[in-house]
Amino acid sequence: MTELRTDRLVLRPWRASDLAPWAAMNADPVVREHLGEPLTREQSDASVAAFRADFERRGYGWWAVEVRETGEFIGFAGLDEVDDGLPFTGVEIGWRLARSSWGRGYATEAARAVLAHGFGTLALPEILAVTTTANVRSQAVMRRLGMTRNPADDFDDPTAPEGPLRPNVLFRIAAPGTKPSSE
């Protein structure tokens, strides 16, 4: 599994020591506000097993993110195939950080490394990002990355219950030198 490094972060394979802080993040209703119900420890651990399997199968996925200076696990960032049943296909970028790490630019820094890997190493023509219409913090990261939104691409997530998790926005960024598929 490839490891990505930035000035302040390491995006690396998951370790057993990540399971407890990852479960704590997934049990935090503020972290899960735009994702759905908090997860149990078993659900959280199962997600890491799935992340590892996806990386083995595809060669990309969700990296654990740690702070270089301290080695502290702070969340995840990476790439994933768009879920079946959505009105578009492709590869999506994402991130989730512990609340204590919010507001420090870590999400943007990690995502820039992921974009560089997706375009440079994986030769993806385009990378997508999806979030709820209410998740303005993640949308701000998407804009800082140079991603753009066409309101015509907004959609209701068919897997989300009625309510604030259903309306979603779609952002895109094309590989350098190419045009986004929505143009």
Short mmCIF file of N, CA, C and O in Angstrom, two decimals, residues 30-99:
data_model
loop_
_atom_site.label_atom_id
_atom_site.label_comp_id
_atom_site.label_asym_id
_atom_site.label_seq_id
_atom_site.Cartn_x
_atom_site.Cartn_y
_atom_site.Cartn_z
N VAL A 30 -21.26 14.70 16.33
CA VAL A 30 -20.88 15.92 15.59
C VAL A 30 -20.08 15.54 14.35
O VAL A 30 -20.31 16.07 13.27
N VAL A 31 -19.15 14.59 14.48
CA VAL A 31 -18.39 14.11 13.32
C VAL A 31 -19.33 13.45 12.32
O VAL A 31 -19.18 13.60 11.11
N ARG A 32 -20.34 12.76 12.80
CA ARG A 32 -21.27 12.00 11.95
C ARG A 32 -22.46 12.84 11.46
O ARG A 32 -23.32 12.31 10.77
N GLU A 33 -22.50 14.12 11.79
CA GLU A 33 -23.66 14.96 11.49
C GLU A 33 -24.12 14.85 10.04
O GLU A 33 -25.32 14.80 9.78
N HIS A 34 -23.20 14.82 9.10
CA HIS A 34 -23.57 14.79 7.68
C HIS A 34 -23.41 13.40 7.07
O HIS A 34 -23.46 13.24 5.85
N LEU A 35 -23.24 12.40 7.93
CA LEU A 35 -22.99 11.04 7.46
C LEU A 35 -24.05 10.04 7.88
O LEU A 35 -24.14 8.97 7.30
N GLY A 36 -24.79 10.35 8.91
CA GLY A 36 -25.78 9.41 9.43
C GLY A 36 -25.51 9.07 10.88
O GLY A 36 -24.69 9.69 11.55
N GLU A 37 -26.20 8.08 11.34
CA GLU A 37 -26.12 7.68 12.75
C GLU A 37 -24.69 7.31 13.15
O GLU A 37 -23.93 6.80 12.33
N PRO A 38 -24.33 7.57 14.42
CA PRO A 38 -23.03 7.10 14.91
C PRO A 38 -22.90 5.58 14.73
O PRO A 38 -23.90 4.86 14.72
N LEU A 39 -21.66 5.12 14.59
CA LEU A 39 -21.41 3.70 14.39
C LEU A 39 -21.03 3.04 15.71
O LEU A 39 -20.43 3.67 16.58
N THR A 40 -21.35 1.76 15.82
CA THR A 40 -20.88 0.97 16.96
C THR A 40 -19.40 0.64 16.74
O THR A 40 -18.86 0.81 15.64
N ARG A 41 -18.76 0.14 17.77
CA ARG A 41 -17.36 -0.27 17.63
C ARG A 41 -17.23 -1.37 16.58
O ARG A 41 -16.31 -1.36 15.75
N GLU A 42 -18.19 -2.29 16.56
CA GLU A 42 -18.13 -3.38 15.59
C GLU A 42 -18.26 -2.85 14.17
O GLU A 42 -17.53 -3.29 13.26
N GLN A 43 -19.17 -1.91 13.94
CA GLN A 43 -19.34 -1.33 12.61
C GLN A 43 -18.08 -0.55 12.20
O GLN A 43 -17.65 -0.62 11.04
N SER A 44 -17.52 0.17 13.12
CA SER A 44 -16.31 0.94 12.85
C SER A 44 -15.15 0.02 12.49
O SER A 44 -14.44 0.25 11.51
N ASP A 45 -14.95 -1.04 13.27
CA ASP A 45 -13.88 -2.01 12.98
C ASP A 45 -14.10 -2.67 11.63
O ASP A 45 -13.15 -2.87 10.86
N ALA A 46 -15.36 -3.00 11.31
CA ALA A 46 -15.68 -3.62 10.02
C ALA A 46 -15.35 -2.68 8.86
O ALA A 46 -14.92 -3.13 7.80
N SER A 47 -15.53 -1.38 9.08
CA SER A 47 -15.20 -0.43 8.00
C SER A 47 -13.71 -0.47 7.69
O SER A 47 -13.32 -0.42 6.52
N VAL A 48 -12.87 -0.58 8.70
CA VAL A 48 -11.43 -0.64 8.47
C VAL A 48 -11.07 -1.92 7.72
O VAL A 48 -10.25 -1.90 6.80
N ALA A 49 -11.70 -3.02 8.06
CA ALA A 49 -11.45 -4.28 7.34
C ALA A 49 -11.84 -4.11 5.87
O ALA A 49 -11.11 -4.57 4.97
N ALA A 50 -12.94 -3.42 5.60
CA ALA A 50 -13.36 -3.17 4.22
C ALA A 50 -12.37 -2.24 3.51
O ALA A 50 -12.05 -2.45 2.33
N PHE A 51 -11.87 -1.22 4.21
CA PHE A 51 -10.89 -0.31 3.61
C PHE A 51 -9.65 -1.08 3.17
O PHE A 51 -9.11 -0.88 2.08
N ARG A 52 -9.18 -1.96 4.05
CA ARG A 52 -7.98 -2.75 3.74
C ARG A 52 -8.23 -3.65 2.53
O ARG A 52 -7.37 -3.76 1.65
N ALA A 53 -9.38 -4.29 2.49
CA ALA A 53 -9.72 -5.19 1.37
C ALA A 53 -9.82 -4.41 0.06
O ALA A 53 -9.34 -4.88 -0.98
N ASP A 54 -10.42 -3.22 0.11
CA ASP A 54 -10.52 -2.39 -1.10
C ASP A 54 -9.15 -2.02 -1.63
O ASP A 54 -8.90 -2.04 -2.84
N PHE A 55 -8.25 -1.64 -0.73
CA PHE A 55 -6.89 -1.28 -1.15
C PHE A 55 -6.20 -2.48 -1.81
O PHE A 55 -5.54 -2.33 -2.84
N GLU A 56 -6.37 -3.64 -1.21
CA GLU A 56 -5.76 -4.85 -1.79
C GLU A 56 -6.32 -5.13 -3.18
O GLU A 56 -5.58 -5.46 -4.10
N ARG A 57 -7.61 -4.97 -3.34
CA ARG A 57 -8.28 -5.29 -4.60
C ARG A 57 -8.01 -4.27 -5.68
O ARG A 57 -7.74 -4.62 -6.83
N ARG A 58 -8.08 -2.97 -5.34
CA ARG A 58 -8.02 -1.91 -6.34
C ARG A 58 -6.69 -1.17 -6.41
O ARG A 58 -6.41 -0.50 -7.40
N GLY A 59 -5.94 -1.19 -5.32
CA GLY A 59 -4.71 -0.41 -5.28
C GLY A 59 -4.91 1.02 -4.82
O GLY A 59 -3.98 1.82 -4.82
N TYR A 60 -6.12 1.37 -4.40
CA TYR A 60 -6.41 2.67 -3.81
C TYR A 60 -7.60 2.53 -2.88
O TYR A 60 -8.31 1.53 -2.91
N GLY A 61 -7.79 3.55 -2.06
CA GLY A 61 -8.89 3.51 -1.11
C GLY A 61 -8.71 4.58 -0.05
O GLY A 61 -8.25 5.68 -0.34
N TRP A 62 -9.04 4.22 1.18
CA TRP A 62 -8.99 5.16 2.31
C TRP A 62 -7.73 4.91 3.12
O TRP A 62 -7.53 3.83 3.66
N TRP A 63 -6.89 5.93 3.21
CA TRP A 63 -5.69 5.88 4.04
C TRP A 63 -6.02 6.38 5.44
O TRP A 63 -6.83 7.29 5.61
N ALA A 64 -5.34 5.84 6.44
CA ALA A 64 -5.34 6.44 7.77
C ALA A 64 -4.48 7.69 7.68
O ALA A 64 -3.48 7.72 6.96
N VAL A 65 -4.86 8.74 8.40
CA VAL A 65 -4.11 10.00 8.39
C VAL A 65 -3.56 10.24 9.79
O VAL A 65 -4.30 10.16 10.77
N GLU A 66 -2.26 10.54 9.83
CA GLU A 66 -1.63 10.88 11.11
C GLU A 66 -0.83 12.16 10.96
O GLU A 66 -0.41 12.52 9.86
N VAL A 67 -0.62 12.82 12.07
CA VAL A 67 0.20 14.02 12.11
C VAL A 67 1.66 13.58 12.16
O VAL A 67 2.05 12.77 13.02
N ARG A 68 2.46 14.05 11.23
CA ARG A 68 3.87 13.62 11.13
C ARG A 68 4.64 13.88 12.41
O ARG A 68 5.41 13.03 12.88
N GLU A 69 4.46 15.05 12.98
CA GLU A 69 5.26 15.46 14.13
C GLU A 69 5.00 14.60 15.37
O GLU A 69 5.91 14.30 16.14
N THR A 70 3.75 14.19 15.56
CA THR A 70 3.38 13.48 16.78
C THR A 70 3.04 12.01 16.57
O THR A 70 3.00 11.24 17.54
N GLY A 71 2.72 11.62 15.33
CA GLY A 71 2.25 10.26 15.07
C GLY A 71 0.80 10.04 15.45
O GLY A 71 0.30 8.92 15.37
N GLU A 72 0.10 11.11 15.84
CA GLU A 72 -1.30 11.00 16.26
C GLU A 72 -2.20 10.68 15.07
O GLU A 72 -2.16 11.35 14.05
N PHE A 73 -3.02 9.64 15.21
CA PHE A 73 -4.06 9.30 14.23
C PHE A 73 -5.15 10.36 14.32
O PHE A 73 -5.65 10.64 15.42
N ILE A 74 -5.52 10.96 13.17
CA ILE A 74 -6.55 12.01 13.20
C ILE A 74 -7.73 11.73 12.27
O ILE A 74 -8.67 12.51 12.24
N GLY A 75 -7.69 10.64 11.50
CA GLY A 75 -8.82 10.35 10.63
C GLY A 75 -8.43 9.61 9.38
O GLY A 75 -7.49 8.82 9.38
N PHE A 76 -9.18 9.87 8.31
CA PHE A 76 -8.89 9.22 7.04
C PHE A 76 -9.08 10.17 5.89
O PHE A 76 -9.74 11.21 6.00
N ALA A 77 -8.48 9.80 4.75
CA ALA A 77 -8.66 10.51 3.49
C ALA A 77 -8.35 9.51 2.39
O ALA A 77 -7.57 8.58 2.58
N GLY A 78 -8.97 9.72 1.23
CA GLY A 78 -8.66 8.81 0.14
C GLY A 78 -9.64 8.87 -0.99
O GLY A 78 -10.37 9.86 -1.18
N LEU A 79 -9.66 7.79 -1.74
CA LEU A 79 -10.47 7.66 -2.94
C LEU A 79 -11.32 6.40 -2.85
O LEU A 79 -10.88 5.39 -2.30
N ASP A 80 -12.50 6.46 -3.44
CA ASP A 80 -13.40 5.32 -3.44
C ASP A 80 -14.24 5.36 -4.70
O ASP A 80 -14.50 6.44 -5.25
N GLU A 81 -14.67 4.21 -5.15
CA GLU A 81 -15.61 4.15 -6.27
C GLU A 81 -16.95 4.68 -5.79
O GLU A 81 -17.36 4.43 -4.66
N VAL A 82 -17.63 5.43 -6.65
CA VAL A 82 -18.95 5.96 -6.32
C VAL A 82 -19.89 4.78 -6.07
O VAL A 82 -19.85 3.77 -6.80
N ASP A 83 -20.70 4.90 -5.03
CA ASP A 83 -21.64 3.84 -4.68
C ASP A 83 -22.62 3.57 -5.81
O ASP A 83 -23.05 4.49 -6.53
N ASP A 84 -23.01 2.30 -5.96
CA ASP A 84 -24.05 1.94 -6.92
C ASP A 84 -25.35 2.65 -6.56
O ASP A 84 -25.61 2.93 -5.39
N GLY A 85 -26.15 2.93 -7.55
CA GLY A 85 -27.45 3.53 -7.31
C GLY A 85 -27.45 5.05 -7.34
O GLY A 85 -28.51 5.66 -7.28
N LEU A 86 -26.27 5.67 -7.44
CA LEU A 86 -26.22 7.12 -7.54
C LEU A 86 -26.33 7.52 -9.01
O LEU A 86 -26.02 6.72 -9.89
N PRO A 87 -26.75 8.74 -9.29
CA PRO A 87 -27.00 9.14 -10.68
C PRO A 87 -25.74 9.51 -11.46
O PRO A 87 -25.81 10.22 -12.46
N PHE A 88 -24.59 9.00 -11.05
CA PHE A 88 -23.32 9.26 -11.73
C PHE A 88 -22.36 8.15 -11.34
O PHE A 88 -22.61 7.40 -10.39
N THR A 89 -21.28 8.03 -12.07
CA THR A 89 -20.25 7.04 -11.75
C THR A 89 -18.91 7.74 -11.70
O THR A 89 -18.77 8.89 -12.14
N GLY A 90 -17.92 7.05 -11.18
CA GLY A 90 -16.58 7.61 -11.14
C GLY A 90 -15.89 7.27 -9.84
O GLY A 90 -16.28 6.36 -9.11
N VAL A 91 -14.85 8.05 -9.55
CA VAL A 91 -14.07 7.89 -8.33
C VAL A 91 -14.22 9.16 -7.52
O VAL A 91 -14.10 10.27 -8.03
N GLU A 92 -14.48 8.95 -6.25
CA GLU A 92 -14.77 10.06 -5.34
C GLU A 92 -13.66 10.22 -4.31
O GLU A 92 -13.10 9.23 -3.83
N ILE A 93 -13.34 11.46 -3.99
CA ILE A 93 -12.39 11.77 -2.93
C ILE A 93 -13.19 12.06 -1.66
O ILE A 93 -14.33 12.53 -1.73
N GLY A 94 -12.59 11.77 -0.52
CA GLY A 94 -13.26 12.06 0.74
C GLY A 94 -12.27 12.15 1.88
O GLY A 94 -11.08 11.83 1.74
N TRP A 95 -12.77 12.59 3.02
CA TRP A 95 -11.97 12.76 4.23
C TRP A 95 -12.90 12.78 5.42
O TRP A 95 -14.08 13.10 5.32
N ARG A 96 -12.39 12.40 6.55
CA ARG A 96 -13.10 12.51 7.82
C ARG A 96 -12.05 12.63 8.90
O ARG A 96 -11.15 11.80 8.99
N LEU A 97 -12.16 13.69 9.69
CA LEU A 97 -11.18 13.94 10.73
C LEU A 97 -11.84 14.05 12.10
O LEU A 97 -13.01 14.45 12.20
N ALA A 98 -11.07 13.73 13.12
CA ALA A 98 -11.52 13.92 14.50
C ALA A 98 -11.77 15.41 14.73
O ALA A 98 -11.06 16.26 14.18
N ARG A 99 -12.77 15.72 15.53
CA ARG A 99 -13.12 17.13 15.79
C ARG A 99 -11.93 17.95 16.28
O ARG A 99 -11.79 19.12 15.94
#
